[in-house]
DNA sequence: TATCCTTATCGTCGAGCTGACGATAAGGGA
DNA sequence: TCCCTTATCGTCAGCTCGACGATAAGGATA
């Protein structure tokens, strides 16, 4: 084994911040203000600071980019990218994080979020800077998989939500329509997935719906499988 | 945004090399020959070299540590660890890779593999150096999950294998007994999982078993779920 | 050779789950 | 009051699952 020092890297964290707005699965992007890729859309992110662990940097960047404070975001590591030529400035490794937010109004004035905007996730990619299209694709696939096996969908919703809102999350992220009656049966029947609050909410039209909160389960068993 | 340069890291790759030997789920460990953690068991790994991507370093380390060349290993990224205090020598980020090998006789003389040995995976950890117990636990959980959804189990077997050998992989990794008849039905019925070669193999005792190869499927649908 | 042991493979059966879809409930608006 | 919309509950045939019986096909042994 060769003695140190070795190759030196800069370590960054890139965020794939996802939400569901209306019927659309959207991701938060920023327009780059510096070279390289000046003017191109990219995932928000930044470099680690002294004393920070990866998750610390991800939480900090998320707060900076969204301008939202005090939220309890769902954050999960996706994977790490370190190809020698992925950044023309030198050797930069980036750790991708998947962040899930409910559809919140975002403050934009006077923050980093001023240059941030939501874009619908399209298959085929969005023409992002660096290898961010690939990172986005990996994160989206991870989100789709996590919807099957974990209560991740509740992170797209506010504290209290209806079954229809939860179903809209699955439909938007998976990109498939689901039968409302079968989905209702499965979602309310899965142990620990959702718990009723006893309250009701009247949508703009139609019968009022019961409200639920996220349940104690950390995994869905059996999983809610995507249709073939 | 602050201009560069930023905090500098060294980037390592650590390998969780798994196999199934007999009925045991085992992992490849090395005894550390230098400080820190001199003499303690650790995951094999090493630092990235100039021009290498992560997967290149993982493949190179795997060849060095096992002494095996020309094998086509299954390698998959697990996650990245970069806590500020995880390495007393400084800021070292490590990307963990899961590697799956069939039960092969390993050459040991005159290679890095001389100090390597297989240890059964135990719950509660193995008392490894650094944060390697945590890394091992994460990788093992990933392997258990991949067994459900992908043909990963075939990577534990040689090119040709019997259904009983495949079942032994599931039983060892999951740590649960499986019904041979039901497993046979599901494994042979899953589209693209295994394909019969037409050959037979006689085990030391009992009726000869049909041989199979890995099929073309990259995902198991429906998944082979772990028992509750 | 006949018997037994072992493992492989095929069948059977009832419970439970799935998707398709009918029926009813409960709000607002015309 | 009628109608439109969404929520929620039921029904039902088909499928899958786990438990387990039955048979096949080797070698070992009496």
Short mmCIF file of C-alpha atoms (C1' of nucleotides) in Angstrom, two decimals:
data_model
loop_
_atom_site.label_atom_id
_atom_site.label_comp_id
_atom_site.label_asym_id
_atom_site.label_seq_id
_atom_site.Cartn_x
_atom_site.Cartn_y
_atom_site.Cartn_z
CA UNK A 1 0.00 0.00 0.00
CA UNK A 2 1.33 3.38 -1.03
CA UNK A 3 1.70 6.02 1.66
CA UNK A 4 -0.33 9.16 1.67
CA UNK A 5 -0.90 11.76 0.35
CA UNK A 6 -3.16 10.58 -2.44
CA UNK A 7 -5.26 12.16 -5.07
CA UNK A 8 -7.20 15.08 -3.69
CA UNK A 9 -10.90 15.64 -4.27
CA UNK A 10 -13.44 18.28 -3.64
CA UNK A 11 -16.64 16.84 -2.26
CA UNK A 12 -20.03 18.24 -3.15
CA UNK A 13 -23.62 17.40 -2.38
CA UNK A 14 -26.25 17.72 -5.11
CA UNK A 15 -29.93 17.74 -4.30
CA UNK A 16 -32.78 16.22 -6.24
CA UNK A 17 -35.65 18.05 -4.56
CA UNK A 18 -38.94 16.54 -5.62
CA UNK A 19 -42.53 17.48 -5.11
CA UNK A 20 -45.92 16.86 -6.64
CA UNK A 21 -47.78 19.97 -7.75
CA UNK A 22 -51.24 19.30 -9.07
CA UNK A 23 -50.83 16.21 -11.19
CA UNK A 24 -47.16 16.84 -12.04
CA UNK A 25 -44.01 15.31 -10.61
CA UNK A 26 -41.55 18.17 -10.43
CA UNK A 27 -37.94 18.77 -9.46
CA UNK A 28 -36.22 21.93 -8.21
CA UNK A 29 -33.57 23.32 -10.56
CA UNK A 30 -31.33 26.37 -10.55
CA UNK A 31 -29.89 28.36 -13.40
CA UNK A 32 -26.12 28.43 -13.21
CA UNK A 33 -24.68 31.91 -12.72
CA UNK A 34 -21.02 31.01 -13.23
CA UNK A 35 -18.91 28.99 -15.58
CA UNK A 36 -18.85 26.17 -16.41
CA UNK A 37 -22.29 25.61 -17.92
CA UNK A 38 -23.19 29.28 -17.37
CA UNK A 39 -26.91 29.79 -17.86
CA UNK A 40 -27.72 26.07 -17.96
CA UNK A 41 -30.11 24.45 -15.57
CA UNK A 42 -28.58 22.29 -12.88
CA UNK A 43 -29.40 20.52 -9.66
CA UNK A 44 -28.91 22.70 -6.59
CA UNK A 45 -25.91 21.76 -4.53
CA UNK A 46 -22.67 22.87 -2.99
CA UNK A 47 -19.44 21.84 -1.39
CA UNK A 48 -18.97 20.40 2.05
CA UNK A 49 -17.67 22.73 4.71
CA UNK A 50 -15.29 22.03 7.55
CA UNK A 51 -16.78 19.76 10.18
CA UNK A 52 -19.83 18.88 8.08
CA UNK A 53 -21.05 15.40 7.38
CA UNK A 54 -22.86 14.70 4.11
CA UNK A 55 -26.31 14.93 5.60
CA UNK A 56 -25.45 18.24 7.29
CA UNK A 57 -24.46 19.74 3.97
CA UNK A 58 -27.60 18.38 2.32
CA UNK A 59 -29.84 19.88 5.01
CA UNK A 60 -28.04 23.22 4.78
CA UNK A 61 -28.22 23.37 1.01
CA UNK A 62 -31.87 22.45 1.04
CA UNK A 63 -32.66 25.28 3.47
CA UNK A 64 -30.61 27.73 1.41
CA UNK A 65 -32.04 26.80 -1.94
CA UNK A 66 -35.67 26.65 -0.93
CA UNK A 67 -35.60 29.51 1.56
CA UNK A 68 -37.67 27.28 3.79
CA UNK A 69 -36.61 26.89 7.37
CA UNK A 70 -37.86 24.65 10.09
CA UNK A 71 -39.16 22.02 7.74
CA UNK A 72 -38.40 18.43 8.49
CA UNK A 73 -37.41 17.23 5.07
CA UNK A 74 -37.18 13.68 3.95
CA UNK A 75 -33.57 13.26 2.81
CA UNK A 76 -31.94 10.13 1.53
CA UNK A 77 -28.66 9.44 -0.15
CA UNK A 78 -28.90 8.25 -3.74
CA UNK A 79 -25.35 7.56 -4.88
CA UNK A 80 -22.01 9.15 -5.61
CA UNK A 81 -20.55 10.31 -8.92
CA UNK A 82 -16.83 10.81 -9.39
CA UNK A 83 -15.95 10.29 -13.04
CA UNK A 84 -12.58 11.95 -13.76
CA UNK A 85 -14.04 14.27 -16.40
CA UNK A 86 -17.39 15.07 -14.87
CA UNK A 87 -16.31 18.58 -13.85
CA UNK A 88 -13.91 20.59 -16.02
CA UNK A 89 -12.59 22.41 -12.97
CA UNK A 90 -10.90 19.33 -11.59
CA UNK A 91 -11.69 16.26 -9.60
CA UNK A 92 -15.00 16.79 -7.91
CA UNK A 93 -16.97 13.96 -6.40
CA UNK A 94 -20.62 14.61 -5.70
CA UNK A 95 -22.99 12.76 -3.45
CA UNK A 96 -26.58 12.94 -4.68
CA UNK A 97 -29.41 13.28 -2.18
CA UNK A 98 -33.08 12.78 -2.80
CA UNK A 99 -35.24 15.32 -0.95
CA UNK A 100 -39.01 15.15 -0.81
CA UNK A 101 -41.17 18.16 -0.02
CA UNK A 102 -44.92 18.77 0.02
CA UNK A 103 -46.27 21.36 -2.40
CA UNK A 104 -45.44 24.47 -0.36
CA UNK A 105 -45.42 28.09 -1.48
CA UNK A 106 -41.73 28.97 -1.64
CA UNK A 107 -40.33 32.32 -0.63
CA UNK A 108 -37.98 33.49 -3.33
CA UNK A 109 -37.02 37.12 -2.69
CA UNK A 110 -33.58 37.74 -1.31
CA UNK A 111 -32.54 34.13 -1.06
CA UNK A 112 -30.69 31.59 -3.12
CA UNK A 113 -34.10 30.37 -4.10
CA UNK A 114 -34.51 33.44 -6.32
CA UNK A 115 -32.92 31.56 -9.18
CA UNK A 116 -34.67 28.30 -8.41
CA UNK A 117 -37.70 26.94 -10.18
CA UNK A 118 -39.74 23.78 -10.47
CA UNK A 119 -39.57 21.77 -13.66
CA UNK A 120 -41.67 18.72 -14.52
CA UNK A 121 -39.71 15.50 -14.70
CA UNK A 122 -39.67 14.29 -18.26
CA UNK A 123 -38.36 11.06 -19.58
CA UNK A 124 -35.42 11.75 -21.83
CA UNK A 125 -33.89 14.23 -19.43
CA UNK A 126 -33.95 17.99 -19.11
CA UNK A 127 -30.60 18.93 -20.65
CA UNK A 128 -28.98 19.74 -17.34
CA UNK A 129 -25.40 20.76 -16.68
CA UNK A 130 -22.64 18.30 -15.80
CA UNK A 131 -23.93 14.73 -15.37
CA UNK A 132 -27.04 15.98 -13.66
CA UNK A 133 -29.43 14.34 -16.10
CA UNK A 134 -28.03 11.02 -15.07
CA UNK A 135 -28.18 11.92 -11.39
CA UNK A 136 -31.77 13.04 -11.78
CA UNK A 137 -32.71 9.82 -13.54
CA UNK A 138 -31.13 7.72 -10.79
CA UNK A 139 -32.88 9.71 -8.08
CA UNK A 140 -36.24 9.50 -9.82
CA UNK A 141 -35.91 5.75 -10.17
CA UNK A 142 -35.05 5.53 -6.47
CA UNK A 143 -38.11 7.59 -5.56
CA UNK A 144 -40.33 5.35 -7.67
CA UNK A 145 -38.94 2.29 -5.96
CA UNK A 146 -39.25 3.77 -2.48
CA UNK A 147 -42.93 4.50 -3.09
CA UNK A 148 -43.42 0.76 -3.40
CA UNK A 149 -41.68 -0.27 -0.22
CA UNK A 150 -41.77 2.66 2.18
CA UNK A 151 -44.21 5.34 3.30
CA UNK A 152 -42.22 7.88 1.24
CA UNK A 153 -45.40 9.09 -0.45
CA UNK A 154 -46.51 10.70 2.81
CA UNK A 155 -43.46 12.98 2.62
CA UNK A 156 -44.98 14.52 -0.53
CA UNK A 157 -48.08 15.44 1.49
CA UNK A 158 -48.64 17.90 4.30
CA UNK A 159 -49.14 16.63 7.84
CA UNK A 160 -52.78 15.83 7.16
CA UNK A 161 -53.88 14.52 3.82
CA UNK A 162 -56.67 12.63 2.09
CA UNK A 163 -56.33 9.28 0.40
CA UNK A 164 -56.95 11.00 -2.93
CA UNK A 165 -53.97 13.29 -2.34
CA UNK A 166 -51.83 10.28 -1.50
CA UNK A 167 -53.04 8.55 -4.63
CA UNK A 168 -52.20 11.63 -6.70
CA UNK A 169 -48.61 11.30 -5.48
CA UNK A 170 -48.36 7.72 -6.68
CA UNK A 171 -49.97 8.56 -10.00
CA UNK A 172 -47.68 11.54 -10.61
CA UNK A 173 -44.44 9.84 -9.62
CA UNK A 174 -45.18 6.52 -11.28
CA UNK A 175 -46.86 8.19 -14.23
CA UNK A 176 -49.76 5.74 -14.27
CA UNK A 177 -53.43 6.06 -13.31
CA UNK A 178 -54.58 4.00 -10.33
CA UNK A 179 -58.04 2.80 -9.48
CA UNK A 180 -59.32 5.02 -6.62
CA UNK A 181 -61.30 2.23 -4.99
CA UNK A 182 -58.52 -0.35 -4.98
CA UNK A 183 -55.97 2.23 -3.88
CA UNK A 184 -58.17 3.31 -1.00
CA UNK A 185 -58.55 -0.28 0.12
CA UNK A 186 -54.82 -0.97 0.02
CA UNK A 187 -53.61 2.31 1.53
CA UNK A 188 -55.97 2.16 4.49
CA UNK A 189 -55.39 -1.56 4.93
CA UNK A 190 -51.60 -1.54 5.01
CA UNK A 191 -50.49 -1.81 8.64
CA UNK A 192 -49.00 1.43 9.93
CA UNK A 193 -49.08 3.29 6.62
CA UNK A 194 -51.72 5.93 7.43
CA UNK A 195 -53.83 6.63 10.50
CA UNK A 196 -57.14 8.49 10.41
CA UNK A 197 -57.33 11.76 12.28
CA UNK A 198 -61.13 11.69 12.54
CA UNK A 199 -61.35 15.03 10.73
CA UNK A 200 -62.81 15.60 7.30
CA UNK A 201 -61.94 17.96 4.49
CA UNK A 202 -64.22 19.21 1.72
CA UNK A 203 -62.55 19.33 -1.65
CA UNK A 204 -63.70 22.03 -4.14
CA UNK A 205 -66.23 19.54 -5.42
CA UNK A 206 -67.48 16.17 -4.34
CA UNK A 207 -68.01 14.35 -1.11
CA UNK A 208 -65.82 15.33 1.87
CA UNK A 209 -62.86 13.05 2.46
CA UNK A 210 -61.43 11.70 5.69
CA UNK A 211 -58.05 13.07 6.73
CA UNK A 212 -55.07 10.91 7.60
CA UNK A 213 -51.60 11.29 9.04
CA UNK A 214 -48.50 9.29 8.37
CA UNK A 215 -48.47 6.06 10.37
CA UNK A 216 -45.61 4.50 12.36
CA UNK A 217 -44.50 2.03 9.69
CA UNK A 218 -41.04 2.49 8.19
CA UNK A 219 -41.63 -0.11 5.51
CA UNK A 220 -44.72 -1.22 3.65
CA UNK A 221 -45.46 -4.89 3.97
CA UNK A 222 -46.69 -6.12 1.64
CA UNK A 223 -45.31 -3.54 -0.79
CA UNK A 224 -47.55 -1.41 -2.99
CA UNK A 225 -46.33 -2.69 -6.32
CA UNK A 226 -46.28 -0.69 -9.50
CA UNK A 227 -48.44 -2.11 -12.27
CA UNK A 228 -46.51 -4.00 -14.93
CA UNK B 1 -21.28 31.15 -3.44
CA UNK B 2 -17.72 31.10 -2.13
CA UNK B 3 -14.98 30.68 -4.69
CA UNK B 4 -12.75 27.67 -4.74
CA UNK B 5 -10.63 26.13 -3.38
CA UNK B 6 -12.74 24.27 -0.85
CA UNK B 7 -12.19 21.60 1.72
CA UNK B 8 -10.03 18.83 0.35
CA UNK B 9 -10.85 15.14 0.67
CA UNK B 10 -9.23 11.87 -0.04
CA UNK B 11 -11.58 9.46 -1.74
CA UNK B 12 -11.52 5.75 -1.04
CA UNK B 13 -13.50 2.73 -2.13
CA UNK B 14 -14.32 0.01 0.39
CA UNK B 15 -15.52 -3.38 -0.71
CA UNK B 16 -18.09 -5.61 0.91
CA UNK B 17 -17.25 -8.83 -0.90
CA UNK B 18 -19.91 -11.44 -0.20
CA UNK B 19 -20.24 -15.09 -0.96
CA UNK B 20 -22.15 -18.11 0.24
CA UNK B 21 -19.98 -21.01 1.37
CA UNK B 22 -21.93 -24.08 2.34
CA UNK B 23 -24.83 -22.72 4.34
CA UNK B 24 -23.02 -19.59 5.53
CA UNK B 25 -23.25 -16.02 4.27
CA UNK B 26 -19.68 -14.72 4.46
CA UNK B 27 -17.78 -11.52 3.83
CA UNK B 28 -14.14 -10.95 2.88
CA UNK B 29 -12.09 -9.11 5.52
CA UNK B 30 -8.46 -8.09 5.84
CA UNK B 31 -6.31 -7.61 8.90
CA UNK B 32 -4.92 -4.10 8.99
CA UNK B 33 -1.14 -3.95 8.81
CA UNK B 34 -0.75 -0.25 9.57
CA UNK B 35 -2.07 2.31 11.99
CA UNK B 36 -4.73 3.31 12.66
CA UNK B 37 -6.58 0.21 13.88
CA UNK B 38 -3.42 -1.90 13.43
CA UNK B 39 -4.31 -5.59 13.65
CA UNK B 40 -8.03 -5.03 13.50
CA UNK B 41 -10.21 -6.56 10.84
CA UNK B 42 -11.48 -4.21 8.18
CA UNK B 43 -13.15 -4.17 4.81
CA UNK B 44 -10.71 -4.32 1.91
CA UNK B 45 -10.38 -1.05 0.05
CA UNK B 46 -8.10 1.67 -1.12
CA UNK B 47 -7.81 5.14 -2.53
CA UNK B 48 -8.72 6.27 -6.02
CA UNK B 49 -5.87 6.80 -8.44
CA UNK B 50 -5.49 9.43 -11.12
CA UNK B 51 -7.92 9.00 -13.96
CA UNK B 52 -9.96 6.33 -12.16
CA UNK B 53 -13.70 6.39 -11.75
CA UNK B 54 -15.24 4.77 -8.69
CA UNK B 55 -16.11 1.55 -10.44
CA UNK B 56 -12.60 1.27 -11.86
CA UNK B 57 -11.12 1.49 -8.39
CA UNK B 58 -13.62 -1.06 -7.09
CA UNK B 59 -12.78 -3.53 -9.85
CA UNK B 60 -9.05 -3.03 -9.31
CA UNK B 61 -9.28 -3.48 -5.55
CA UNK B 62 -11.40 -6.57 -5.94
CA UNK B 63 -8.86 -8.15 -8.27
CA UNK B 64 -6.00 -7.23 -5.94
CA UNK B 65 -7.64 -8.44 -2.75
CA UNK B 66 -8.98 -11.71 -4.08
CA UNK B 67 -6.10 -12.51 -6.39
CA UNK B 68 -8.71 -13.52 -8.91
CA UNK B 69 -8.45 -12.19 -12.40
CA UNK B 70 -10.75 -12.43 -15.33
CA UNK B 71 -13.83 -12.85 -13.22
CA UNK B 72 -16.87 -10.81 -14.11
CA UNK B 73 -17.88 -9.64 -10.69
CA UNK B 74 -21.20 -8.22 -9.74
CA UNK B 75 -20.44 -4.78 -8.31
CA UNK B 76 -22.89 -2.23 -7.07
CA UNK B 77 -22.51 0.99 -5.16
CA UNK B 78 -23.99 0.98 -1.68
CA UNK B 79 -23.50 4.46 -0.29
CA UNK B 80 -20.89 6.98 0.78
CA UNK B 81 -19.55 7.74 4.24
CA UNK B 82 -17.83 11.02 5.02
CA UNK B 83 -18.31 11.82 8.70
CA UNK B 84 -15.63 14.34 9.78
CA UNK B 85 -14.20 12.02 12.42
CA UNK B 86 -14.50 8.69 10.64
CA UNK B 87 -10.76 8.53 9.91
CA UNK B 88 -8.21 9.89 12.38
CA UNK B 89 -5.80 10.68 9.54
CA UNK B 90 -7.99 13.42 8.14
CA UNK B 91 -10.96 13.89 5.93
CA UNK B 92 -11.49 10.70 4.03
CA UNK B 93 -14.70 9.94 2.21
CA UNK B 94 -15.30 6.34 1.26
CA UNK B 95 -17.69 4.91 -1.27
CA UNK B 96 -18.86 1.43 -0.32
CA UNK B 97 -19.35 -1.18 -3.01
CA UNK B 98 -21.15 -4.48 -2.74
CA UNK B 99 -19.39 -7.28 -4.60
CA UNK B 100 -20.86 -10.73 -5.07
CA UNK B 101 -18.76 -13.77 -5.86
CA UNK B 102 -19.50 -17.46 -6.22
CA UNK B 103 -17.74 -19.78 -3.78
CA UNK B 104 -14.41 -20.00 -5.55
CA UNK B 105 -11.10 -21.33 -4.27
CA UNK B 106 -9.01 -18.22 -3.74
CA UNK B 107 -5.31 -18.01 -4.47
CA UNK B 108 -3.59 -16.43 -1.53
CA UNK B 109 0.16 -16.78 -1.93
CA UNK B 110 2.06 -13.72 -3.05
CA UNK B 111 -0.93 -11.44 -3.33
CA UNK B 112 -2.79 -8.93 -1.24
CA UNK B 113 -5.20 -11.74 -0.62
CA UNK B 114 -2.64 -13.33 1.71
CA UNK B 115 -4.06 -11.33 4.59
CA UNK B 116 -7.65 -11.79 3.55
CA UNK B 117 -10.12 -14.22 4.99
CA UNK B 118 -13.82 -15.03 4.96
CA UNK B 119 -15.88 -14.35 8.04
CA UNK B 120 -19.53 -15.27 8.55
CA UNK B 121 -21.85 -12.29 8.71
CA UNK B 122 -23.24 -12.04 12.21
CA UNK B 123 -25.91 -9.74 13.47
CA UNK B 124 -24.41 -7.39 16.00
CA UNK B 125 -21.37 -6.72 13.84
CA UNK B 126 -17.86 -8.08 13.71
CA UNK B 127 -15.94 -5.37 15.58
CA UNK B 128 -14.36 -3.94 12.45
CA UNK B 129 -12.10 -0.91 12.13
CA UNK B 130 -13.37 2.60 11.35
CA UNK B 131 -17.11 2.67 10.63
CA UNK B 132 -16.89 -0.58 8.75
CA UNK B 133 -19.45 -2.37 10.91
CA UNK B 134 -21.98 0.17 9.82
CA UNK B 135 -20.91 -0.07 6.18
CA UNK B 136 -21.15 -3.85 6.34
CA UNK B 137 -24.62 -3.68 7.84
CA UNK B 138 -25.82 -1.31 5.13
CA UNK B 139 -24.36 -3.48 2.39
CA UNK B 140 -25.86 -6.65 3.84
CA UNK B 141 -29.27 -5.04 4.00
CA UNK B 142 -28.89 -3.94 0.40
CA UNK B 143 -27.96 -7.47 -0.66
CA UNK B 144 -31.00 -8.87 1.15
CA UNK B 145 -33.24 -6.38 -0.59
CA UNK B 146 -31.68 -6.99 -4.02
CA UNK B 147 -32.34 -10.70 -3.65
CA UNK B 148 -36.03 -9.87 -3.61
CA UNK B 149 -36.13 -7.67 -6.67
CA UNK B 150 -33.23 -8.66 -8.91
CA UNK B 151 -31.49 -11.83 -10.11
CA UNK B 152 -28.60 -11.00 -7.74
CA UNK B 153 -28.73 -14.50 -6.28
CA UNK B 154 -27.37 -15.90 -9.53
CA UNK B 155 -24.18 -13.88 -8.96
CA UNK B 156 -23.52 -16.06 -5.89
CA UNK B 157 -23.60 -19.14 -8.10
CA UNK B 158 -21.30 -20.37 -10.83
CA UNK B 159 -22.39 -20.17 -14.45
CA UNK B 160 -24.45 -23.32 -14.13
CA UNK B 161 -26.34 -24.09 -10.96
CA UNK B 162 -29.21 -26.10 -9.58
CA UNK B 163 -32.34 -24.69 -8.06
CA UNK B 164 -31.22 -26.11 -4.72
CA UNK B 165 -27.99 -24.09 -4.92
CA UNK B 166 -29.96 -20.98 -5.72
CA UNK B 167 -32.25 -21.67 -2.79
CA UNK B 168 -29.24 -22.11 -0.51
CA UNK B 169 -28.18 -18.57 -1.43
CA UNK B 170 -31.53 -17.15 -0.39
CA UNK B 171 -31.56 -19.14 2.81
CA UNK B 172 -28.04 -18.10 3.77
CA UNK B 173 -28.40 -14.41 2.97
CA UNK B 174 -31.88 -14.03 4.41
CA UNK B 175 -31.16 -16.36 7.27
CA UNK B 176 -34.46 -18.20 6.93
CA UNK B 177 -35.39 -21.68 5.69
CA UNK B 178 -37.47 -21.83 2.52
CA UNK B 179 -39.75 -24.57 1.32
CA UNK B 180 -37.92 -26.39 -1.52
CA UNK B 181 -41.10 -27.12 -3.45
CA UNK B 182 -42.51 -23.63 -3.36
CA UNK B 183 -39.12 -22.10 -4.11
CA UNK B 184 -38.67 -24.37 -7.09
CA UNK B 185 -42.07 -23.34 -8.43
CA UNK B 186 -41.39 -19.64 -8.06
CA UNK B 187 -37.80 -19.60 -9.29
CA UNK B 188 -38.53 -21.57 -12.44
CA UNK B 189 -41.78 -19.67 -13.03
CA UNK B 190 -40.39 -16.14 -12.77
CA UNK B 191 -39.99 -14.80 -16.32
CA UNK B 192 -36.33 -14.50 -17.30
CA UNK B 193 -34.88 -15.44 -13.92
CA UNK B 194 -33.29 -18.78 -14.82
CA UNK B 195 -33.16 -20.79 -18.02
CA UNK B 196 -32.60 -24.58 -18.11
CA UNK B 197 -29.45 -25.79 -19.83
CA UNK B 198 -30.84 -29.28 -20.41
CA UNK B 199 -27.95 -30.79 -18.46
CA UNK B 200 -28.20 -32.58 -15.14
CA UNK B 201 -25.91 -32.77 -12.16
CA UNK B 202 -25.79 -35.51 -9.55
CA UNK B 203 -25.37 -34.21 -6.02
CA UNK B 204 -23.44 -36.40 -3.52
CA UNK B 205 -26.75 -37.95 -2.58
CA UNK B 206 -30.27 -37.87 -3.96
CA UNK B 207 -31.89 -37.49 -7.32
CA UNK B 208 -29.96 -35.62 -10.04
CA UNK B 209 -31.00 -32.00 -10.47
CA UNK B 210 -31.50 -29.99 -13.63
CA UNK B 211 -28.93 -27.27 -14.31
CA UNK B 212 -29.82 -23.67 -15.02
CA UNK B 213 -28.12 -20.49 -16.13
CA UNK B 214 -28.95 -16.91 -15.30
CA UNK B 215 -31.79 -15.61 -17.45
CA UNK B 216 -32.07 -12.29 -19.28
CA UNK B 217 -34.21 -10.54 -16.65
CA UNK B 218 -32.67 -7.56 -14.84
CA UNK B 219 -35.52 -7.33 -12.35
CA UNK B 220 -37.79 -9.93 -10.80
CA UNK B 221 -41.44 -9.29 -11.38
CA UNK B 222 -43.20 -10.11 -9.26
CA UNK B 223 -40.51 -9.93 -6.58
CA UNK B 224 -39.48 -12.91 -4.47
CA UNK B 225 -40.50 -11.53 -1.13
CA UNK B 226 -38.86 -12.39 2.15
CA UNK B 227 -41.16 -14.08 4.62
CA UNK B 228 -42.51 -11.76 7.33
"C1'" DT C 1 -32.04 -57.67 -6.03
"C1'" DA C 2 -34.98 -55.33 -2.65
"C1'" DT C 3 -35.12 -51.76 0.64
"C1'" DC C 4 -34.09 -47.43 2.37
"C1'" DC C 5 -32.41 -42.77 2.48
"C1'" DT C 6 -31.91 -38.52 0.24
"C1'" DT C 7 -32.93 -34.92 -2.76
"C1'" DA C 8 -35.65 -33.20 -6.94
"C1'" DT C 9 -39.84 -32.22 -8.96
"C1'" DC C 10 -44.78 -32.15 -9.65
"C1'" DG C 11 -49.65 -31.65 -7.72
"C1'" DT C 12 -53.30 -30.25 -4.72
"C1'" DC C 13 -55.89 -27.37 -1.85
"C1'" DG C 14 -57.74 -23.69 0.89
"C1'" DA C 15 -56.82 -18.89 2.38
"C1'" DG C 16 -55.94 -14.55 1.00
"C1'" DC C 17 -54.96 -11.02 -2.23
"C1'" DT C 18 -55.69 -8.49 -6.81
"C1'" DG C 19 -57.74 -5.98 -10.29
"C1'" DA C 20 -62.18 -4.77 -12.52
"C1'" DC C 21 -66.07 -2.62 -11.57
"C1'" DG C 22 -71.01 -1.96 -9.50
"C1'" DA C 23 -73.35 0.54 -5.82
"C1'" DT C 24 -74.01 3.94 -2.51
"C1'" DA C 25 -72.85 8.27 0.18
"C1'" DA C 26 -72.42 13.05 0.55
"C1'" DG C 27 -71.11 17.41 -0.72
"C1'" DG C 28 -71.97 21.75 -4.12
"C1'" DG C 29 -74.12 24.00 -8.04
"C1'" DA C 30 -77.78 24.59 -11.70
"C1'" DT D 1 -84.96 18.76 -7.01
"C1'" DC D 2 -81.74 17.08 -10.19
"C1'" DC D 3 -77.18 16.46 -11.49
"C1'" DC D 4 -72.23 16.30 -11.26
"C1'" DT D 5 -68.32 15.10 -8.67
"C1'" DT D 6 -65.60 12.67 -5.53
"C1'" DA D 7 -65.34 9.32 -1.51
"C1'" DT D 8 -66.09 4.97 0.23
"C1'" DC D 9 -67.86 0.32 0.54
"C1'" DG D 10 -68.96 -4.33 -1.78
"C1'" DT D 11 -68.67 -8.04 -4.95
"C1'" DC D 12 -66.54 -11.43 -7.64
"C1'" DA D 13 -63.64 -14.20 -10.54
"C1'" DG D 14 -58.85 -15.22 -11.10
"C1'" DC D 15 -54.47 -15.51 -9.32
"C1'" DT D 16 -50.85 -16.35 -5.94
"C1'" DC D 17 -49.22 -18.12 -1.67
"C1'" DG D 18 -47.88 -21.22 1.83
"C1'" DA D 19 -48.48 -25.90 3.60
"C1'" DC D 20 -47.83 -30.25 2.41
"C1'" DG D 21 -48.78 -34.94 -0.05
"C1'" DA D 22 -47.02 -37.77 -3.82
"C1'" DT D 23 -43.81 -39.39 -6.99
"C1'" DA D 24 -39.13 -39.71 -9.31
"C1'" DA D 25 -34.51 -41.00 -9.43
"C1'" DG D 26 -30.14 -41.40 -7.84
"C1'" DG D 27 -26.75 -43.99 -4.32
"C1'" DA D 28 -26.03 -46.89 -0.17
"C1'" DT D 29 -27.09 -50.96 2.17
"C1'" DA D 30 -29.01 -55.33 3.50
#
